[in-house]
Short mmCIF file of C-alpha atoms (C1' of nucleotides) in Angstrom, two decimals:
data_model
loop_
_atom_site.label_atom_id
_atom_site.label_comp_id
_atom_site.label_asym_id
_atom_site.label_seq_id
_atom_site.Cartn_x
_atom_site.Cartn_y
_atom_site.Cartn_z
CA MET A 75 0.10 -0.05 -0.09
CA LYS A 76 1.60 3.08 -1.11
CA HIS A 77 1.84 6.08 1.12
CA THR A 78 0.96 8.77 -1.54
CA ALA A 79 -0.28 12.01 -0.30
CA CYS A 80 -2.29 12.28 -3.43
CA LYS A 81 -5.09 14.87 -3.49
CA ILE A 82 -8.34 13.10 -4.15
CA SER A 83 -11.20 15.55 -5.06
CA GLU A 84 -14.78 15.59 -3.95
CA ALA A 85 -16.05 13.60 -6.84
CA GLU A 86 -13.25 11.28 -6.91
CA TRP A 87 -13.70 10.31 -3.24
CA GLN A 88 -17.07 8.99 -4.16
CA VAL A 89 -15.49 6.59 -6.69
CA MET A 90 -12.85 5.57 -4.23
CA LYS A 91 -15.53 4.68 -1.64
CA VAL A 92 -17.10 2.32 -3.88
CA LEU A 93 -13.80 0.55 -4.46
CA TRP A 94 -12.77 0.66 -0.75
CA GLU A 95 -16.25 -1.03 -0.13
CA LYS A 96 -15.61 -3.75 -2.43
CA SER A 97 -12.94 -4.46 -5.00
CA PRO A 98 -11.80 -5.24 -7.64
CA LEU A 99 -14.81 -3.81 -9.90
CA THR A 100 -15.04 -3.20 -13.53
CA ALA A 101 -15.73 0.49 -14.62
CA THR A 102 -19.41 -0.85 -15.40
CA GLN A 103 -19.70 -2.16 -11.83
CA ILE A 104 -18.43 1.17 -10.48
CA ILE A 105 -20.83 2.92 -12.76
CA GLY A 106 -23.73 0.73 -11.39
CA CYS A 107 -22.87 1.49 -7.82
CA LEU A 108 -22.88 5.27 -8.45
CA LYS A 109 -25.84 5.29 -10.43
CA PRO A 110 -28.29 5.81 -7.53
CA GLU A 111 -26.27 8.44 -5.51
CA THR A 112 -25.07 10.54 -8.30
CA GLN A 113 -26.37 11.66 -11.60
CA TRP A 114 -23.46 11.34 -13.27
CA ASN A 115 -22.81 10.51 -16.80
CA PRO A 116 -21.13 7.02 -17.23
CA LYS A 117 -18.51 8.96 -19.29
CA THR A 118 -17.80 11.27 -16.37
CA ILE A 119 -17.20 8.25 -14.15
CA HIS A 120 -14.74 6.83 -16.59
CA THR A 121 -12.89 10.14 -16.50
CA LEU A 122 -12.70 10.06 -12.69
CA ILE A 123 -11.45 6.40 -12.78
CA ALA A 124 -8.70 7.25 -15.41
CA ARG A 125 -7.67 10.23 -13.13
CA LEU A 126 -7.55 8.23 -10.03
CA VAL A 127 -5.49 5.56 -12.00
CA LYS A 128 -3.11 8.44 -13.27
CA LYS A 129 -2.82 9.49 -9.64
CA GLU A 130 -1.86 6.08 -8.54
CA ALA A 131 -4.82 5.89 -6.18
CA LEU A 132 -6.31 3.09 -8.14
CA ALA A 133 -4.81 0.42 -10.33
CA VAL A 134 -6.10 -1.76 -13.03
CA ASN A 135 -5.92 -5.56 -13.57
CA LYS A 136 -6.12 -6.13 -17.27
CA ASP A 137 -7.24 -9.70 -18.01
CA ARG A 138 -7.62 -9.80 -21.86
CA ASN A 139 -10.55 -7.22 -22.08
CA LEU A 140 -11.81 -7.46 -18.62
CA PHE A 141 -10.59 -4.32 -16.57
CA GLN A 142 -10.88 -4.44 -12.98
CA TYR A 143 -9.94 -1.69 -10.79
CA TYR A 144 -8.98 -1.80 -7.11
CA PRO A 145 -7.56 0.80 -4.56
CA LEU A 146 -3.77 1.38 -4.20
CA VAL A 147 -4.27 3.71 -1.28
CA SER A 148 -5.92 2.86 1.97
CA LYS A 149 -9.05 4.56 2.99
CA GLU A 150 -7.68 5.01 6.34
CA GLU A 151 -4.58 6.71 5.01
CA CYS A 152 -6.60 8.92 2.90
CA MET A 153 -8.95 9.80 5.73
CA ARG A 154 -5.93 10.91 7.90
CA GLU A 155 -4.48 13.14 5.06
CA GLU A 156 -7.68 14.78 4.51
CA THR A 157 -8.57 15.13 8.29
CA LYS A 158 -5.24 16.60 8.89
CA SER A 159 -5.21 19.36 6.09
CA PHE A 160 -8.76 19.97 7.02
CA LEU A 161 -8.15 20.61 10.71
CA HIS A 162 -5.07 22.55 9.76
CA LYS A 163 -6.95 24.77 7.25
CA VAL A 164 -10.05 25.37 9.39
CA TYR A 165 -9.39 24.77 12.95
CA ASP A 166 -5.54 25.37 13.10
CA GLY A 167 -5.01 21.64 13.52
CA SER A 168 -7.05 21.37 16.67
CA ILE A 169 -9.54 18.74 16.94
CA HIS A 170 -10.54 19.97 20.18
CA LEU A 171 -11.73 23.19 18.52
CA LEU A 172 -13.58 21.43 15.92
CA VAL A 173 -15.41 19.22 18.61
CA ALA A 174 -15.99 22.28 20.57
CA ASN A 175 -17.60 23.98 17.79
CA PHE A 176 -19.88 20.90 17.18
CA VAL A 177 -20.87 20.95 20.88
CA LYS A 178 -21.49 24.52 20.93
CA ASN A 179 -23.60 24.54 17.85
CA GLU A 180 -25.94 22.04 19.18
CA SER A 181 -25.10 19.87 16.13
CA LEU A 182 -24.75 16.62 18.37
CA SER A 183 -27.60 14.77 19.68
CA PRO A 184 -27.30 13.60 23.36
CA GLN A 185 -26.93 10.18 22.11
CA GLU A 186 -23.97 11.28 19.95
CA ILE A 187 -22.33 13.05 22.90
CA ASP A 188 -22.95 9.78 24.98
CA ARG A 189 -21.25 7.82 22.30
CA LEU A 190 -18.22 9.98 21.99
CA ARG A 191 -17.84 10.02 25.72
CA LYS A 192 -17.62 6.32 25.91
CA LEU A 193 -15.23 6.43 22.83
CA LEU A 194 -12.95 8.51 24.99
CA ASP A 195 -13.53 6.53 28.16
CA GLU A 196 -12.42 3.57 26.67
CA LYS A 197 -9.54 5.02 25.46
CA ILE A 198 -8.44 6.19 28.77
CA ASN A 199 -8.81 2.83 30.35
CA MET B 66 -24.04 38.83 8.07
CA LYS B 67 -24.83 36.95 5.01
CA HIS B 68 -25.37 33.25 4.91
CA THR B 69 -23.47 32.55 1.68
CA ALA B 70 -22.37 29.18 1.20
CA CYS B 71 -19.33 30.50 -0.55
CA LYS B 72 -16.63 28.11 -1.27
CA ILE B 73 -13.43 29.68 0.25
CA SER B 74 -10.26 28.02 -0.94
CA GLU B 75 -7.12 26.98 1.09
CA ALA B 76 -5.30 30.07 0.40
CA GLU B 77 -8.28 32.33 0.67
CA TRP B 78 -9.01 31.00 4.25
CA GLN B 79 -5.53 32.34 5.29
CA VAL B 80 -6.61 35.69 4.26
CA MET B 81 -9.91 35.47 5.80
CA LYS B 82 -8.38 34.10 9.05
CA VAL B 83 -6.25 37.46 9.30
CA LEU B 84 -9.46 39.55 8.97
CA TRP B 85 -11.53 37.48 11.37
CA GLU B 86 -8.77 37.97 13.88
CA LYS B 87 -8.91 41.82 13.31
CA SER B 88 -10.53 44.10 10.95
CA PRO B 89 -10.81 46.29 9.04
CA LEU B 90 -7.35 46.32 7.56
CA THR B 91 -5.93 47.46 4.53
CA ALA B 92 -4.41 45.33 1.85
CA THR B 93 -1.07 46.48 2.87
CA GLN B 94 -1.73 45.46 6.59
CA ILE B 95 -3.07 42.00 5.47
CA ILE B 96 0.10 41.48 3.44
CA GLY B 97 1.94 42.46 6.54
CA CYS B 98 0.15 39.81 8.76
CA LEU B 99 0.63 37.12 6.01
CA LYS B 100 4.12 37.82 5.14
CA PRO B 101 5.75 35.70 8.13
CA GLU B 102 3.63 32.54 7.51
CA THR B 103 3.55 32.47 3.80
CA GLN B 104 5.88 33.10 1.20
CA TRP B 105 3.26 34.85 -1.09
CA ASN B 106 3.88 37.77 -3.37
CA PRO B 107 1.85 40.79 -2.24
CA LYS B 108 0.39 40.47 -5.75
CA THR B 109 -1.05 37.16 -4.98
CA ILE B 110 -2.46 38.35 -1.78
CA HIS B 111 -4.07 41.21 -3.67
CA THR B 112 -5.45 38.41 -5.97
CA LEU B 113 -6.96 36.77 -3.16
CA ILE B 114 -8.45 39.54 -1.61
CA ALA B 115 -10.15 40.69 -4.82
CA ARG B 116 -11.56 37.28 -5.18
CA LEU B 117 -12.97 37.14 -1.68
CA VAL B 118 -14.43 40.63 -2.21
CA LYS B 119 -16.02 39.22 -5.60
CA LYS B 120 -17.30 36.11 -3.60
CA GLU B 121 -18.96 38.48 -1.19
CA ALA B 122 -16.94 36.90 1.62
CA LEU B 123 -15.20 40.38 2.33
CA ALA B 124 -16.29 44.03 1.66
CA VAL B 125 -14.18 47.03 1.20
CA ASN B 126 -14.51 50.57 2.93
CA LYS B 127 -13.41 52.99 0.36
CA ASP B 128 -12.59 56.29 2.31
CA ARG B 129 -10.90 58.43 -0.45
CA ASN B 130 -7.77 56.29 -1.13
CA LEU B 131 -7.81 54.36 2.05
CA PHE B 132 -9.24 51.00 1.22
CA GLN B 133 -10.10 48.82 4.24
CA TYR B 134 -11.33 45.29 3.99
CA TYR B 135 -13.54 43.31 6.48
CA PRO B 136 -15.35 40.07 6.50
CA LEU B 137 -18.87 39.77 5.42
CA VAL B 138 -19.15 36.14 6.62
CA SER B 139 -18.54 34.83 10.07
CA LYS B 140 -15.94 32.59 10.91
CA GLU B 141 -18.29 30.28 12.78
CA GLU B 142 -20.56 30.16 9.64
CA CYS B 143 -17.73 29.32 7.39
CA MET B 144 -16.44 26.77 9.84
CA ARG B 145 -19.76 25.03 10.10
CA GLU B 146 -20.12 24.90 6.30
CA GLU B 147 -16.47 23.43 5.78
CA THR B 148 -16.81 21.15 8.34
CA LYS B 149 -20.22 19.86 7.03
CA SER B 150 -18.92 19.42 3.67
CA PHE B 151 -15.76 17.86 5.05
CA LEU B 152 -17.56 15.35 7.17
CA HIS B 153 -19.78 14.41 4.39
CA LYS B 154 -17.10 13.82 1.79
CA VAL B 155 -14.80 11.70 4.26
CA TYR B 156 -16.84 10.49 7.07
CA ASP B 157 -20.36 10.03 5.60
CA GLY B 158 -21.34 12.85 7.97
CA SER B 159 -20.31 11.28 11.06
CA ILE B 160 -18.51 13.32 13.57
CA HIS B 161 -18.28 10.15 15.55
CA LEU B 162 -16.27 8.29 12.94
CA LEU B 163 -13.78 11.20 12.65
CA VAL B 164 -13.20 11.14 16.42
CA ALA B 165 -13.22 7.33 16.61
CA ASN B 166 -10.62 7.59 14.02
CA PHE B 167 -8.54 10.04 15.56
CA VAL B 168 -8.69 8.09 18.96
CA LYS B 169 -7.79 4.90 16.92
CA ASN B 170 -4.63 6.40 15.24
CA GLU B 171 -3.29 7.72 18.64
CA SER B 172 -3.43 11.07 17.22
CA LEU B 173 -4.82 12.33 20.53
CA SER B 174 -2.70 12.96 23.55
CA PRO B 175 -4.01 11.78 26.91
CA GLN B 176 -4.28 15.46 27.76
CA GLU B 177 -6.44 16.08 24.69
CA ILE B 178 -8.71 13.09 25.35
CA ASP B 179 -9.35 14.49 28.78
CA ARG B 180 -10.03 17.92 27.49
CA LEU B 181 -12.46 16.42 25.21
CA ARG B 182 -14.19 14.58 27.72
CA LYS B 183 -14.74 17.49 30.05
CA LEU B 184 -16.13 19.42 27.10
CA LEU B 185 -18.61 16.47 26.54
CA ASP B 186 -19.43 16.27 30.34
CA GLU B 187 -20.15 20.10 30.33
CA LYS B 188 -22.57 19.64 27.58
CA ILE B 189 -24.30 16.69 29.32
CA ASN B 190 -25.03 18.64 32.54
"C1'" DT C 254 -17.10 -12.20 -42.77
"C1'" DA C 255 -19.07 -7.53 -42.39
"C1'" DC C 256 -21.97 -4.92 -38.76
"C1'" DT C 257 -23.18 -3.29 -34.43
"C1'" DT C 258 -22.24 -2.75 -30.02
"C1'" DT C 259 -19.30 -1.89 -25.94
"C1'" DG C 260 -16.09 -0.02 -23.35
"C1'" DG C 261 -11.30 2.14 -22.64
"C1'" DA C 262 -8.28 6.04 -24.60
"C1'" DC C 263 -7.89 10.49 -25.79
"C1'" DT C 264 -10.02 14.97 -26.39
"C1'" DA C 265 -12.84 19.10 -24.85
"C1'" DC C 266 -14.03 22.91 -22.33
"C1'" DA C 267 -15.74 25.91 -18.62
"C1'" DT C 268 -14.32 27.19 -14.02
"C1'" DC C 269 -11.77 27.33 -9.92
"C1'" DT C 270 -7.15 27.83 -7.83
"C1'" DG C 271 -2.31 29.34 -7.19
"C1'" DT C 272 0.64 32.51 -8.43
"C1'" DA C 273 1.87 36.55 -10.32
"C1'" DG C 274 2.74 40.60 -14.05
"C1'" DG C 275 1.41 45.16 -16.36
"C1'" DA C 276 -1.54 49.44 -16.56
"C1'" DA C 277 -3.28 53.26 -14.65
"C1'" DG C 278 -4.42 56.85 -11.02
"C1'" DG C 279 -3.45 59.34 -6.84
"C1'" DA C 280 0.29 60.95 -2.89
"C1'" DG C 281 4.58 62.33 -1.87
"C1'" DC C 282 8.96 64.18 -3.08
"C1'" DC C 283 12.29 67.47 -5.67
"C1'" DG D 164 4.24 70.72 -11.70
"C1'" DG D 165 6.66 66.52 -13.31
"C1'" DC D 166 8.56 61.99 -11.95
"C1'" DT D 167 8.32 58.33 -8.89
"C1'" DC D 168 6.17 55.13 -6.25
"C1'" DC D 169 2.59 52.80 -4.08
"C1'" DT D 170 -1.72 50.49 -4.62
"C1'" DT D 171 -5.67 48.97 -7.00
"C1'" DC D 172 -7.65 46.96 -11.12
"C1'" DC D 173 -7.40 43.93 -14.90
"C1'" DT D 174 -4.94 40.52 -17.23
"C1'" DA D 175 -2.56 35.94 -17.58
"C1'" DC D 176 -1.39 31.34 -17.39
"C1'" DA D 177 -0.77 26.53 -15.83
"C1'" DG D 178 -2.80 22.79 -13.44
"C1'" DA D 179 -6.86 20.81 -10.98
"C1'" DT D 180 -11.81 19.72 -11.30
"C1'" DG D 181 -16.50 18.82 -12.95
"C1'" DT D 182 -18.67 17.32 -16.75
"C1'" DA D 183 -19.07 14.89 -20.98
"C1'" DG D 184 -18.24 13.90 -26.04
"C1'" DT D 185 -15.42 11.42 -30.10
"C1'" DC D 186 -12.54 7.67 -31.83
"C1'" DC D 187 -11.14 3.07 -32.21
"C1'" DA D 188 -10.49 -1.77 -31.29
"C1'" DA D 189 -12.38 -6.09 -29.49
"C1'" DA D 190 -16.24 -9.07 -29.14
"C1'" DG D 191 -20.43 -10.67 -30.21
"C1'" DT D 192 -24.27 -11.23 -33.90
"C1'" DA D 193 -26.30 -12.30 -38.23
#
DNA sequence: TACTTTGGACTACATCTGTAGGAAGGAGCC
DNA sequence: GGCTCCTTCCTACAGATGTAGTCCAAAGTA
């Protein structure tokens, strides 16, 4: 698994998500998975796939005329990268600020708060 | 304060941050503030300011030849917008997943974890 | 075997972003 | 008052992104 800090765009993320969920898949299968959620033209999805291959976020298995795509970068890795740059950009790198903002804005349900506390509690112990 | 869902780019955020910190400021002052942190050419900063004005994220006070810029959108508003779209893109909208990932990856110091717990505790009570 | 169909490769194009140069007008210096 | 300089406005330009069309070869079909 490569440790590329490749920038994956908004639209490309959706393609990656499909393949992180299940791979390898053919372009047609990917298009099938994305059809319900997006209104993208199949051509658009082909373009996104091609760009991801070029970025080395995806690779392709060419077996005769069967092209199957699979991720070269892990979801966790990408999430970490994205989170880091997002936190840096918006919250000066402080996850505390982010959560604080969430809490302040009432964007968290009591259940969510409780679940988060449990999560942190587990970590402590 | 307008409720625009204007997309503020990475570089533009830095300009906004300066003005959220203190405003109004002249372009020269903004450039002065950004000089230490960035290696940007003053021209570049002028461009960013102009774009933000066009996006209606900033406004300008023209007093003769004194141009002073100030934010039209609140920092909180922008943070919320950014956070929402980021969470949606990467974590399917779940802040729980984000924090969980942080916790799992040891990206949080025990102090941070403790602070977060306190934050949540306050909210509960 | 010639025709159609299907999917990948390449091309297109507007917009956004990062990065900056050039023109033009007012303010200060000589 | 003219020249210079600072600052704003307009222009530039390459790379990324969203969105999609065209071309071509391989595979199936008649």
